[in-house]
mmCIF file of C-alpha atoms in Angstrom:
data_model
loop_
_atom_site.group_PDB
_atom_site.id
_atom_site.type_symbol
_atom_site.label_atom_id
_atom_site.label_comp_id
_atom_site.label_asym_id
_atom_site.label_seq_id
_atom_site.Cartn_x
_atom_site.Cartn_y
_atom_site.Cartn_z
ATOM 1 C CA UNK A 170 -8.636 -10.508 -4.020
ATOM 2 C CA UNK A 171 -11.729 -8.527 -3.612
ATOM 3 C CA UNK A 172 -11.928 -5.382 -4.239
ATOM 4 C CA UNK A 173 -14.954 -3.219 -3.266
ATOM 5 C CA UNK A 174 -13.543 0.605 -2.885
ATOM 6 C CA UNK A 175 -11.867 0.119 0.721
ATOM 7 C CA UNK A 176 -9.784 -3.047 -0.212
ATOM 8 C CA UNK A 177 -6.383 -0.637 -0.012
ATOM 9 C CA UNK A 178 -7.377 0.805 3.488
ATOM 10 C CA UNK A 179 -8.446 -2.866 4.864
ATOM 11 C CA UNK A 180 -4.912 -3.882 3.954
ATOM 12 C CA UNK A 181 -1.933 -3.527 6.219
ATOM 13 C CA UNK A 182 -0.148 -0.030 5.328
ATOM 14 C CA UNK A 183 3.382 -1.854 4.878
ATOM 15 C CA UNK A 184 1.768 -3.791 2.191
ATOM 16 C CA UNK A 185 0.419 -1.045 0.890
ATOM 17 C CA UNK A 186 3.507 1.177 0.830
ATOM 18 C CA UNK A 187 5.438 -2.431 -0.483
ATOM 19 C CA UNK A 188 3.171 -2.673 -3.153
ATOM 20 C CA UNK A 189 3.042 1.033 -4.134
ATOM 21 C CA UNK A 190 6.641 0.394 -4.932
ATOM 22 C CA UNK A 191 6.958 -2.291 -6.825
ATOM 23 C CA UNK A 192 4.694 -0.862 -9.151
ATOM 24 C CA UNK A 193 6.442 2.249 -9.343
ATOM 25 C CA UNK A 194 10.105 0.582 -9.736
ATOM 26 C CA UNK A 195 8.228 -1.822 -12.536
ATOM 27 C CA UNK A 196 6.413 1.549 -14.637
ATOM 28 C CA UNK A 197 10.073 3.405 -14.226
ATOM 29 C CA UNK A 198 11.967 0.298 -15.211
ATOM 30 C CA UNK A 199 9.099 0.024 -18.736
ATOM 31 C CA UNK A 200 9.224 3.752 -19.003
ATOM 32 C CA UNK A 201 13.164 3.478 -19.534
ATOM 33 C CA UNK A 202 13.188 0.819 -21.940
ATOM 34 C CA UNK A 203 10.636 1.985 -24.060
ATOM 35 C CA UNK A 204 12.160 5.314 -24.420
ATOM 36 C CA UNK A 205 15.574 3.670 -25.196
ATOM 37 C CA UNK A 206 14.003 2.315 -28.119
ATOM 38 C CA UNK A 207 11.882 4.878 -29.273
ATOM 39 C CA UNK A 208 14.493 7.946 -28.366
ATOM 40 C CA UNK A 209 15.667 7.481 -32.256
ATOM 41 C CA UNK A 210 12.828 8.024 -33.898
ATOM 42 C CA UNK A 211 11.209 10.809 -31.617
ATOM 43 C CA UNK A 212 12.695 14.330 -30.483
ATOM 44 C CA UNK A 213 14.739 15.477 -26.893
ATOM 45 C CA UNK A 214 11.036 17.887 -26.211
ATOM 46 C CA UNK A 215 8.982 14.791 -26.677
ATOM 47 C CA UNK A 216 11.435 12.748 -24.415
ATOM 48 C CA UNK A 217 11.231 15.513 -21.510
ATOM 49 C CA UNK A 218 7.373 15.857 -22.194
ATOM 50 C CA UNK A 219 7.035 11.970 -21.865
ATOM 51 C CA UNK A 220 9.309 12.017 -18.710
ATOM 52 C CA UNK A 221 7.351 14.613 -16.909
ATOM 53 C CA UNK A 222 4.422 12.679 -17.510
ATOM 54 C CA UNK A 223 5.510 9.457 -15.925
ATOM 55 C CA UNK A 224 6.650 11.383 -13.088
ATOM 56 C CA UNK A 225 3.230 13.420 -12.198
ATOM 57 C CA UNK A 226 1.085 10.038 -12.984
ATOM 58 C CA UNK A 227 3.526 8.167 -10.637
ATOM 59 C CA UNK A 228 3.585 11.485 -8.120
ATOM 60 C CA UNK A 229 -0.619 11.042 -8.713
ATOM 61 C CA UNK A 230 -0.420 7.005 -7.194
ATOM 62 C CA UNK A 231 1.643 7.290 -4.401
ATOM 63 C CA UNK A 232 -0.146 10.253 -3.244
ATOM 64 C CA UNK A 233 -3.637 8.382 -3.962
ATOM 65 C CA UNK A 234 -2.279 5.194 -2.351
ATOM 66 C CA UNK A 235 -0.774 6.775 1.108
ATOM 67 C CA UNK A 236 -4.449 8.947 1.279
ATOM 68 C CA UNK A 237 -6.281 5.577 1.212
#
């Protein structure tokens, strides 16, 4: 697919929002398992530090996808 700056706003917003999704449900699903397995070795501050991270970059998409 080409992509040229205004690829997002030529596509239909139900893809968009569909898409948007996905990739969020994928990132949270990752997120998860990789703090399962690191959780051991790391403290409960860096967990919560890591989480609230996640959540403003994925807050940061959606927002940046739906303004397209």
């Amino acid at each position: 697919m080409h992509m040229d700056g205004k690829g997002l706003r030529n596509l239909p917003r139900v893809v968009v929002v569909v898409v948007v999704v996905v990739v969020v449900v994928v990132v949270v699903v990752v997120v998860a398992e990789v703090v399962k397995q690191v959780v051991k070795n790391i403290s409960t501050a860096a967990t919560v530090v890591l989480v609230l991270v996640v959540v403003v970059v994925v807050v940061a998409v959606v927002v940046v996808a739906t303004a397209a």
